[in-house]
Coordinates of C-alpha atoms in Angstrom, one line a residue:
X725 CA 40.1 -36.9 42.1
X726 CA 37.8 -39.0 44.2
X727 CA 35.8 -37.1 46.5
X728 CA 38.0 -37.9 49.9
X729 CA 40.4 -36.7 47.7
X730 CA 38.5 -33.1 47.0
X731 CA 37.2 -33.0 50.5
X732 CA 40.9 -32.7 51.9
X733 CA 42.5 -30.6 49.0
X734 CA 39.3 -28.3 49.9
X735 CA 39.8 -28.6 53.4
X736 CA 43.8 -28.0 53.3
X737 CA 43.5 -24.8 50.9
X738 CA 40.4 -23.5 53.1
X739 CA 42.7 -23.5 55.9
X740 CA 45.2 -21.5 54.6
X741 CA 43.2 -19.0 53.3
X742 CA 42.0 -18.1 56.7
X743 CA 45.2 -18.4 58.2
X744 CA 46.4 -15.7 55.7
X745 CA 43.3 -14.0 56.5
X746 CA 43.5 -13.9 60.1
X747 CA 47.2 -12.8 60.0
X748 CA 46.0 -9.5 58.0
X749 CA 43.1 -9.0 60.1
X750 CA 45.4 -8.7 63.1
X751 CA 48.3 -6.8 61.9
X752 CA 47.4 -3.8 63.7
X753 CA 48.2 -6.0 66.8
X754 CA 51.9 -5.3 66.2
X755 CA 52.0 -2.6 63.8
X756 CA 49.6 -0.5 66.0
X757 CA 52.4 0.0 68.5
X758 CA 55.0 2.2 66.9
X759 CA 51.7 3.3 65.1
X760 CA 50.5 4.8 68.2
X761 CA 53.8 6.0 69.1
X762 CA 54.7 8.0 66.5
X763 CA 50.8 9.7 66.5
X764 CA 50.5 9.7 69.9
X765 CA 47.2 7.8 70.9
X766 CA 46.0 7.6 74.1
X767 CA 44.7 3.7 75.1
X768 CA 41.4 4.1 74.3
X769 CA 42.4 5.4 70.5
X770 CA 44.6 2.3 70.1
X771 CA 41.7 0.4 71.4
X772 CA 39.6 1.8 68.2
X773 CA 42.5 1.3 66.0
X774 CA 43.3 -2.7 66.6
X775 CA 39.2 -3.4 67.0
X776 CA 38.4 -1.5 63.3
X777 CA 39.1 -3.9 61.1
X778 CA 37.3 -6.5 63.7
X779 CA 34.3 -3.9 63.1
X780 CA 33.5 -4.9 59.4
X781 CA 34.9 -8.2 59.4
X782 CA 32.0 -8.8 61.8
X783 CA 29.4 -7.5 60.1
X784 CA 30.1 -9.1 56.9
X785 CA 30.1 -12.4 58.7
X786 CA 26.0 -12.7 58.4
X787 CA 25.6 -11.8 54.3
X788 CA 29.2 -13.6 53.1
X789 CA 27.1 -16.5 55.2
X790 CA 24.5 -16.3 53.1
X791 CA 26.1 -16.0 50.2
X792 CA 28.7 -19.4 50.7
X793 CA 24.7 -20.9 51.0
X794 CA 23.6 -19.8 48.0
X795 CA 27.0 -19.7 45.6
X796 CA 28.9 -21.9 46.8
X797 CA 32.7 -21.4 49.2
X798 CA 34.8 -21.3 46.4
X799 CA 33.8 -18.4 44.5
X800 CA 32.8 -16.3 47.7
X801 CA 36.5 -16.7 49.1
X802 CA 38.3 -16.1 46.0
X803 CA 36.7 -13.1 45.7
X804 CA 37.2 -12.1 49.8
X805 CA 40.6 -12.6 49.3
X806 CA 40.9 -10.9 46.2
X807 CA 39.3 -7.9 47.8
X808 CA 41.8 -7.8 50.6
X809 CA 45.0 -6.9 48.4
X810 CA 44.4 -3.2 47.4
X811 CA 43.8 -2.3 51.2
X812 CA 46.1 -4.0 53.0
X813 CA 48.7 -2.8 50.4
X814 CA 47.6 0.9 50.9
X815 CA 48.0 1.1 54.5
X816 CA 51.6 1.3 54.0
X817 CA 51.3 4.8 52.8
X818 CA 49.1 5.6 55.4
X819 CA 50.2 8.9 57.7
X820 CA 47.2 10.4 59.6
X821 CA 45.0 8.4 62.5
X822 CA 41.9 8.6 60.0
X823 CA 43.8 7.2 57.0
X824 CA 44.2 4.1 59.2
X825 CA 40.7 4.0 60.1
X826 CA 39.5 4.0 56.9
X827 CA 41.4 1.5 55.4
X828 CA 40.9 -0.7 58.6
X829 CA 37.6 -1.0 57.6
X830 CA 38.5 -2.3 54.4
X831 CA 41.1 -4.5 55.5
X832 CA 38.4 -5.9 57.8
X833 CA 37.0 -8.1 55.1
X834 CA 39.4 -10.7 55.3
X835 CA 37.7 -11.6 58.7
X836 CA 34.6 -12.2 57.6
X837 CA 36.6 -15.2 55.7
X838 CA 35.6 -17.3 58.7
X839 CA 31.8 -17.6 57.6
X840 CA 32.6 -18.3 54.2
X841 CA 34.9 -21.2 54.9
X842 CA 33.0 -23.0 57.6
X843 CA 29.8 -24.0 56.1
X844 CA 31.9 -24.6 52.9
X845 CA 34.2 -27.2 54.5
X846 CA 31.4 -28.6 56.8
X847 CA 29.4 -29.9 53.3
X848 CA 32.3 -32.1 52.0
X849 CA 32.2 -34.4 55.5
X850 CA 30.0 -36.2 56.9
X851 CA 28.1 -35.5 60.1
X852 CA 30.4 -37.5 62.2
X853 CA 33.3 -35.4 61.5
X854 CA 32.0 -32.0 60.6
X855 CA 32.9 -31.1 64.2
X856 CA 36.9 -31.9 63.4
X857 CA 36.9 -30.9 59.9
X858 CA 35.8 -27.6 61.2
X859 CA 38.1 -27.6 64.0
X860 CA 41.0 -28.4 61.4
X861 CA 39.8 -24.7 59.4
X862 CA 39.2 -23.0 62.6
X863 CA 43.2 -23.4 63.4
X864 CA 43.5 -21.0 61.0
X865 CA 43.2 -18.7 63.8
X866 CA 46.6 -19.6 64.5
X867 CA 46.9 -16.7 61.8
X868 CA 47.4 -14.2 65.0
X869 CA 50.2 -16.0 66.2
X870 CA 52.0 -16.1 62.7
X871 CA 51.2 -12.4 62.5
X872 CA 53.0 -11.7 65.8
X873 CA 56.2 -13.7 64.8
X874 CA 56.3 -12.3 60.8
X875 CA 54.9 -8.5 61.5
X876 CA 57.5 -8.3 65.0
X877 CA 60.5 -9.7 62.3
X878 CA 59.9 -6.9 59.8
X879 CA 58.6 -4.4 62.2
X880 CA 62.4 -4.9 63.3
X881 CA 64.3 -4.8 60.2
X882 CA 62.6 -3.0 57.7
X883 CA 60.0 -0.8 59.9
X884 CA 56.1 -1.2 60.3
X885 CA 55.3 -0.2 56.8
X886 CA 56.9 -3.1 55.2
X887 CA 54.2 -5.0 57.2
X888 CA 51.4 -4.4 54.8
X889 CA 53.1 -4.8 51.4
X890 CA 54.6 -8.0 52.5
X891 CA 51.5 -9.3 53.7
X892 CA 49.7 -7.8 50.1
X893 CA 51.9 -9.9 48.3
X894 CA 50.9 -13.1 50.3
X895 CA 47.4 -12.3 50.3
X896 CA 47.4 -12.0 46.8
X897 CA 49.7 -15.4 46.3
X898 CA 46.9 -17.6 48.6
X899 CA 44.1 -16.4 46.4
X900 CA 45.9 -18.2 43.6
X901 CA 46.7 -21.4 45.4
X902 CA 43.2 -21.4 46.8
X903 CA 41.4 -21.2 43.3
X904 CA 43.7 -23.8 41.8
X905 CA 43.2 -26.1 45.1
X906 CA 39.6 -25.8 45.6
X907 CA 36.6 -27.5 44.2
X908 CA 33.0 -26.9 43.8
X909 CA 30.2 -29.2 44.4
X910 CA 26.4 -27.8 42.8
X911 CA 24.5 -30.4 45.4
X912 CA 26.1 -28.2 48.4
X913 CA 24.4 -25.0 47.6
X914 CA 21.6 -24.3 49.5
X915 CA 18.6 -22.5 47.5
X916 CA 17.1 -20.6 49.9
X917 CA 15.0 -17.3 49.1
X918 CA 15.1 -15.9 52.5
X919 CA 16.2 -12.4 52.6
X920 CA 18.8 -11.5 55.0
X921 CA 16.5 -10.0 57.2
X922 CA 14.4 -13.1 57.3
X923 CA 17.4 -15.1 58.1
X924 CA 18.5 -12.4 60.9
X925 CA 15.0 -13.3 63.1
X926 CA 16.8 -16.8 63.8
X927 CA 17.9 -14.3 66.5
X928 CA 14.4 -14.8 67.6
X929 CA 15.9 -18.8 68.7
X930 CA 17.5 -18.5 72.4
X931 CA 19.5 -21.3 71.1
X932 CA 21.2 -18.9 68.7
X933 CA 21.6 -16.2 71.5
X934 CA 23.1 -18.3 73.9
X935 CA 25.6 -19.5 71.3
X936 CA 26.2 -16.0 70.4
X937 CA 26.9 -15.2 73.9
X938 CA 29.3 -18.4 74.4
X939 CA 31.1 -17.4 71.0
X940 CA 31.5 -13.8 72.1
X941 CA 34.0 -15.2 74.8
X942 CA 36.0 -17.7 73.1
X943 CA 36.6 -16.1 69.7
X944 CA 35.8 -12.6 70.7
X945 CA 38.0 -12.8 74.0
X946 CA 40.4 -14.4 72.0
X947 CA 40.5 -11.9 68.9
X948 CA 40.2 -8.9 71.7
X949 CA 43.6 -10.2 73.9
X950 CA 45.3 -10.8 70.4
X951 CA 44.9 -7.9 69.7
X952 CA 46.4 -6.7 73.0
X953 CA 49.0 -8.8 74.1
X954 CA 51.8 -6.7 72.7
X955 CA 51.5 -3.9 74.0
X956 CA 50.6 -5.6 77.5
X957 CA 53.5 -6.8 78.0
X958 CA 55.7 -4.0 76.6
X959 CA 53.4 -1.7 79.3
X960 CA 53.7 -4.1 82.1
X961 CA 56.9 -6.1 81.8
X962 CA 59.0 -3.3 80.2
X963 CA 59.6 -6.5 77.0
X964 CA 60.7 -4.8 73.5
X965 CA 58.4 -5.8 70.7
X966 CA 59.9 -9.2 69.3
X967 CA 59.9 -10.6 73.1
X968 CA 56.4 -9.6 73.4
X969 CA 55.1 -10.9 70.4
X970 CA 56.7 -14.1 71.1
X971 CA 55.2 -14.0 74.8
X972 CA 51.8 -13.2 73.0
X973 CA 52.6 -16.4 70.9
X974 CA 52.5 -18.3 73.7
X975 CA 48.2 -17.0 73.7
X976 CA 47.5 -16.4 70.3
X977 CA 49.4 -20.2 68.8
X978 CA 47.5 -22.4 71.4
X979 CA 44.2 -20.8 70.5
X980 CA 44.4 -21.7 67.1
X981 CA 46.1 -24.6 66.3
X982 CA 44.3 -26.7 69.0
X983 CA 40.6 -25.8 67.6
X984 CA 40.7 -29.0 65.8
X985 CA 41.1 -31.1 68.8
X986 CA 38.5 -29.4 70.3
X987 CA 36.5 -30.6 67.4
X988 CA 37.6 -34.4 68.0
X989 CA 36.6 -33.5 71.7
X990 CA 33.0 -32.5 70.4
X991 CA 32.2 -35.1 67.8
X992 CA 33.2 -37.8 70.2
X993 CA 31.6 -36.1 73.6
X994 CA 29.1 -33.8 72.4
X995 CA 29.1 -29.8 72.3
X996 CA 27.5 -29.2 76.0
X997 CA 30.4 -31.3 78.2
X998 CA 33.0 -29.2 76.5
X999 CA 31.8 -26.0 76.5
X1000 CA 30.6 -26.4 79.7
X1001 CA 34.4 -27.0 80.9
X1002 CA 35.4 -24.6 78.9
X1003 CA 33.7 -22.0 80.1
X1004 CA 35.3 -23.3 83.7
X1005 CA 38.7 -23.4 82.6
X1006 CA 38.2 -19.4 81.5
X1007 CA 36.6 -18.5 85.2
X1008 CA 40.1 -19.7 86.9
X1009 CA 42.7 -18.7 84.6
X1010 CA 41.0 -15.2 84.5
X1011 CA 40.2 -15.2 88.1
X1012 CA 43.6 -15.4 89.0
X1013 CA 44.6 -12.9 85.9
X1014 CA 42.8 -10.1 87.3
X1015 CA 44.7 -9.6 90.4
X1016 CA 46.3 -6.5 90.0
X1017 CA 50.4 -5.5 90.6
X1018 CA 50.0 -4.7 94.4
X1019 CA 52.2 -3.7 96.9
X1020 CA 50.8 -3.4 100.7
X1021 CA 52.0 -3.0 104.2
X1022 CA 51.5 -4.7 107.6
X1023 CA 52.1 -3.5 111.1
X1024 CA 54.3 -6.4 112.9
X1025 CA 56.1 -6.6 116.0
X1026 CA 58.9 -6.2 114.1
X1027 CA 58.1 -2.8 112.5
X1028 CA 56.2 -2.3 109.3
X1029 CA 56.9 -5.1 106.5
X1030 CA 56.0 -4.1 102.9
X1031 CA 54.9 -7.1 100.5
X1032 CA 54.6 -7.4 96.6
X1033 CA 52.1 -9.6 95.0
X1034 CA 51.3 -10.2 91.2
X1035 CA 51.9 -12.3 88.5
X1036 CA 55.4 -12.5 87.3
X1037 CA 55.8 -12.6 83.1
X1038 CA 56.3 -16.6 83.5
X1039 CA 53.0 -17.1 85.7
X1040 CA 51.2 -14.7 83.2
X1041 CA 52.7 -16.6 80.1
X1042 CA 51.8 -19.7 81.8
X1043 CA 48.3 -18.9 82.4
X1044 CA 47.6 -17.1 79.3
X1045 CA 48.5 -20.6 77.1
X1046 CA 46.2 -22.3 79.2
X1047 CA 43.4 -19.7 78.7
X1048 CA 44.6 -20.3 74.4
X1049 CA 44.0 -24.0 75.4
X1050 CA 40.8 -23.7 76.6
X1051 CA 39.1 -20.9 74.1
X1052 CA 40.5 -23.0 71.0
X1053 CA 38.4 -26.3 72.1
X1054 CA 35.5 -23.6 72.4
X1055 CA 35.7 -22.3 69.6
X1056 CA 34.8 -25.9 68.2
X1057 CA 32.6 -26.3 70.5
X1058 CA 30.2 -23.6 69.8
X1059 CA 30.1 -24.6 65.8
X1060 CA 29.4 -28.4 66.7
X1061 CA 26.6 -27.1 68.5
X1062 CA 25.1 -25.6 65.1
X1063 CA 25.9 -28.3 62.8
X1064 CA 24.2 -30.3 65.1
X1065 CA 20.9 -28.1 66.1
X1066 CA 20.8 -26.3 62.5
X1067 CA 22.3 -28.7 59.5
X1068 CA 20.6 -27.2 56.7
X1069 CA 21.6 -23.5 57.7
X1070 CA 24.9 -23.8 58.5
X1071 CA 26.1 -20.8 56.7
X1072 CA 23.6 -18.8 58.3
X1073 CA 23.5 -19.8 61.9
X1074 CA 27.4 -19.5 61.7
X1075 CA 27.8 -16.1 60.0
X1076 CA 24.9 -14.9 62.7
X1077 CA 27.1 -16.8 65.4
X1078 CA 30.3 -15.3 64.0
X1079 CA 29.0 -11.8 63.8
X1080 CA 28.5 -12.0 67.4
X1081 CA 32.0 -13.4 68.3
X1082 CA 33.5 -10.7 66.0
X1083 CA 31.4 -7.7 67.3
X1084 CA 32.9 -9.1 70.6
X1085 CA 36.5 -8.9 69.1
X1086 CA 35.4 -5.7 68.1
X1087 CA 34.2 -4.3 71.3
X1088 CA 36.5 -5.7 73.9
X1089 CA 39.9 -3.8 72.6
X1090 CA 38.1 -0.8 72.5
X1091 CA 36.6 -1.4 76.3
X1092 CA 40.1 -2.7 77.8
X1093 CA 41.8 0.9 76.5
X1094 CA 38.8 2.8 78.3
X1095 CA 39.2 0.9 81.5
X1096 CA 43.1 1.4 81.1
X1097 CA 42.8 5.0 80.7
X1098 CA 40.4 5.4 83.1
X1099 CA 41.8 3.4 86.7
X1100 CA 45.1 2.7 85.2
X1101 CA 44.8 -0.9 86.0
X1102 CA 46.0 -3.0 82.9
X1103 CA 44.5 -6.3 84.4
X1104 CA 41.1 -4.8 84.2
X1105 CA 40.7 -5.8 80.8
X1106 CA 40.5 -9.7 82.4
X1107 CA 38.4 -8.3 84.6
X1108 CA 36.0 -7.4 82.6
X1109 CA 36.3 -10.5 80.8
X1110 CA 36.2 -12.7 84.3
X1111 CA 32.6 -11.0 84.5
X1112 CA 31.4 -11.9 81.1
X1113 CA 32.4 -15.6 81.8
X1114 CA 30.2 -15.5 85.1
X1115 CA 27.2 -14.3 83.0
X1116 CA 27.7 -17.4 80.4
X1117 CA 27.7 -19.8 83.3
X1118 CA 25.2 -19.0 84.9
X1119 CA 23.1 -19.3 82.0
X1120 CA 24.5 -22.6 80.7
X1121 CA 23.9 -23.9 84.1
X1122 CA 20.1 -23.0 84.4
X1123 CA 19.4 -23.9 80.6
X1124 CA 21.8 -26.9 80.2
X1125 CA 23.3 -28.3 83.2
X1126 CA 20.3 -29.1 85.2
X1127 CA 18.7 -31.6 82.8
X1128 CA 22.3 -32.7 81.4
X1129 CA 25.1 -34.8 82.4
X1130 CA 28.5 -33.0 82.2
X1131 CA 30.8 -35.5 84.3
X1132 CA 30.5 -39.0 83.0
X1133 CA 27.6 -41.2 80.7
X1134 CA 26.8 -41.7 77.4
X1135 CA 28.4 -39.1 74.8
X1136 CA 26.0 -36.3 74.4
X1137 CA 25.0 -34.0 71.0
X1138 CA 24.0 -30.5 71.4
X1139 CA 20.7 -29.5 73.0
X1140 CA 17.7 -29.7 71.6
X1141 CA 15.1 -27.9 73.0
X1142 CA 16.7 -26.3 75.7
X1143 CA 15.0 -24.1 78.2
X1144 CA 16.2 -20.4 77.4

């Protein structure tokens, strides 16, 4: 096989690994619900349960990094996926809100899949379209929309513990067809001695912080909201499951299929213009999210006139694609920026990167059930993520924007010495 040939056999079977992946590492999306039903957990407790496996597929983001450096992809994801059978399986004999815990934290691995596949793609292309071939693995994000519309299906004919063994058994199955599909190439590995705490002080970089703060919105935002769709619009519509899953969808699909356009969009107009309207695109749609069901009264000559304003489940759907829209193309975005600023680390830079998207995914479910249970305002989970955005602006406009062009010239690359 020629080496075009290898590069989009690897590139195909990568992708479906982490779509696979990503699938598993949401399931508690839709299976959390009647979870938390039939155990009775308040918001906040659903919150910890959907964000667990989010938890550890963070933090394994940074060493499985490392190790796709110094290995090589093939043999790091075989074994990830490998790995991911036994607990997914077991959580279908689950019974106690611990039990689930526990094994979310197992299941969590398959999200650290991410950091294994990106550097590993990224070496069989070169420069020119790292930023799409990534893009094109990245849609395997589109893993939480599959999740909504399989999970929902059996949730609803067979119950939620037919979830996990089902998705065991396909798990298992894409380990298979990834080892036979994949190659290996020696010349990619990268022999680095640095110890993982060496490799943690590219912290130190602002670069790496401000791309941790950008990817904390667009792939933690988007695993966070995933993870809550469902159940916001069975709370605040009254939807059953399968019609809020497919609402969800309408988030979740968007998000991750359209990641490799935003890749095209970043190889041919650099990083900084589309993160930049990105991170504009997010301010709107979540500005106008975060309005609140209200009802109010006004005094007129008439007598008193009572009004209702809020979003409406088609304005909410409507607005939630385009929020998918825009936090797919930054999700490219982000990892152009580091093939660009750090080529020989890739695997490094992106599992330091990822960690911080993931700890976001993480954090967010958990903080959207707190603010839930304590005003009782669903829409403050956007906003809390409306306030985020502000915070990412600010500091792309005072480190980027000021010496950059964002509306119109030549094509630009990432920053390079930017003022942090």
């Amino acid at each position: 096989m020629s080496t075009r040939g290898k590069a989009l056999s690897v590139l195909g079977v990568s992708t479906l690994a982490f779509t696979v992946c990503f699938m598993a590492w949401m399931m508690f999306g839709v299976i959390g619900i009647p979870i938390k039903k039939t155990l009775g957990l308040s918001a906040t407790e659903f919150g910890l349960l959907t964000a667990t496996p989010v938890l550890t597929g963070s933090l394994v983001r940074v060493p499985l990094g490392l190790w796709t450096d110094r290995f090589g992809g093939r043999i790091v994801m075989f074994v990830t996926l490998l790995l991911c059978v036994l607990p997914i399986y077991l959580l279908s004999y689950a019974t106690q809100y611990w039990h689930f815990l526990v094994l979310g934290l197992f299941l969590g691995l398959a999200g650290g899949s991410f950091s294994v596949g990106t550097p590993y793609v990224a070496r069989w292309f070169p420069k020119s379209q790292q930023g799409f071939a990534m893009g094109v693995f990245g849609a395997g994000n589109s893993g939480a929309a599959v999740n909504k519309f399989v999970a929902s299906a059996l949730v609803v004919a067979f119950g939620w513990t037919m979830v996990p063994k089902v998705y065991a058994a396909v798990m298992l199955g894409t380990a298979l067809i990834f080892w036979f599909g994949s190659h290996s190439d020696p010349a990619h590995l990268v022999q680095s001695k640095a110890s993982l705490t060496e490799q943690l002080k590219q912290l130190k970089d602002p670069r790496v912080l401000k791309y941790c703060q950008y990817y904390s919105i667009v792939f933690g935002g988007y695993v966070g909201l995933s993870l809550w769709m469902v159940q916001y619009y069975v709370g605040e519509y009254g939807l059953d499951i399968r019609v809020a899953a497919l609402l969800a969808a309408c988030f979740s699909l968007p998000g991750g299929v359209l990641r490799a356009i935003g890749g095209y969009l970043s190889d041919k107009h650099g990083a900084h213009k589309v993160t930049w309207w990105v991170l504009w695109a997010s301010w709107i749609c979540l500005f106008i999210l975060s309005y609140p069901q209200t009802d109010f009264s006004i005094n007129t000559v008439n007598g008193v006139k009572t009004f209702h304003l809020g979003l409406n489940v088609y304005a909410f759907t409507a607005l939630m694609f385009a929020l998918g829209i825009a936090w797919a193309f930054g999700k490219a975005s982000v990892f152009k920026y580091i093939s660009d600023d750090y080529p020989t680390n890739i695997g490094a830079i992106s599992g330091i990167v990822g960690l911080a998207g993931g700890m976001g995914g993480f954090i967010l479910p958990i903080i959207f059930g707190v603010l839930l249970d304590m005003t009782g305002v669903r829409s403050s989970a956007f906003m809390f993520l409306y306030g985020v955005v502000w915070v990412s602006l600010i500091w792309m406009y005072r480190t980027e924007v000021r010496s950059r062009d964002v509306l119109g010239g030549e094509p630009q690359g990432a920053l390079v010495g930017s003022r942090a």
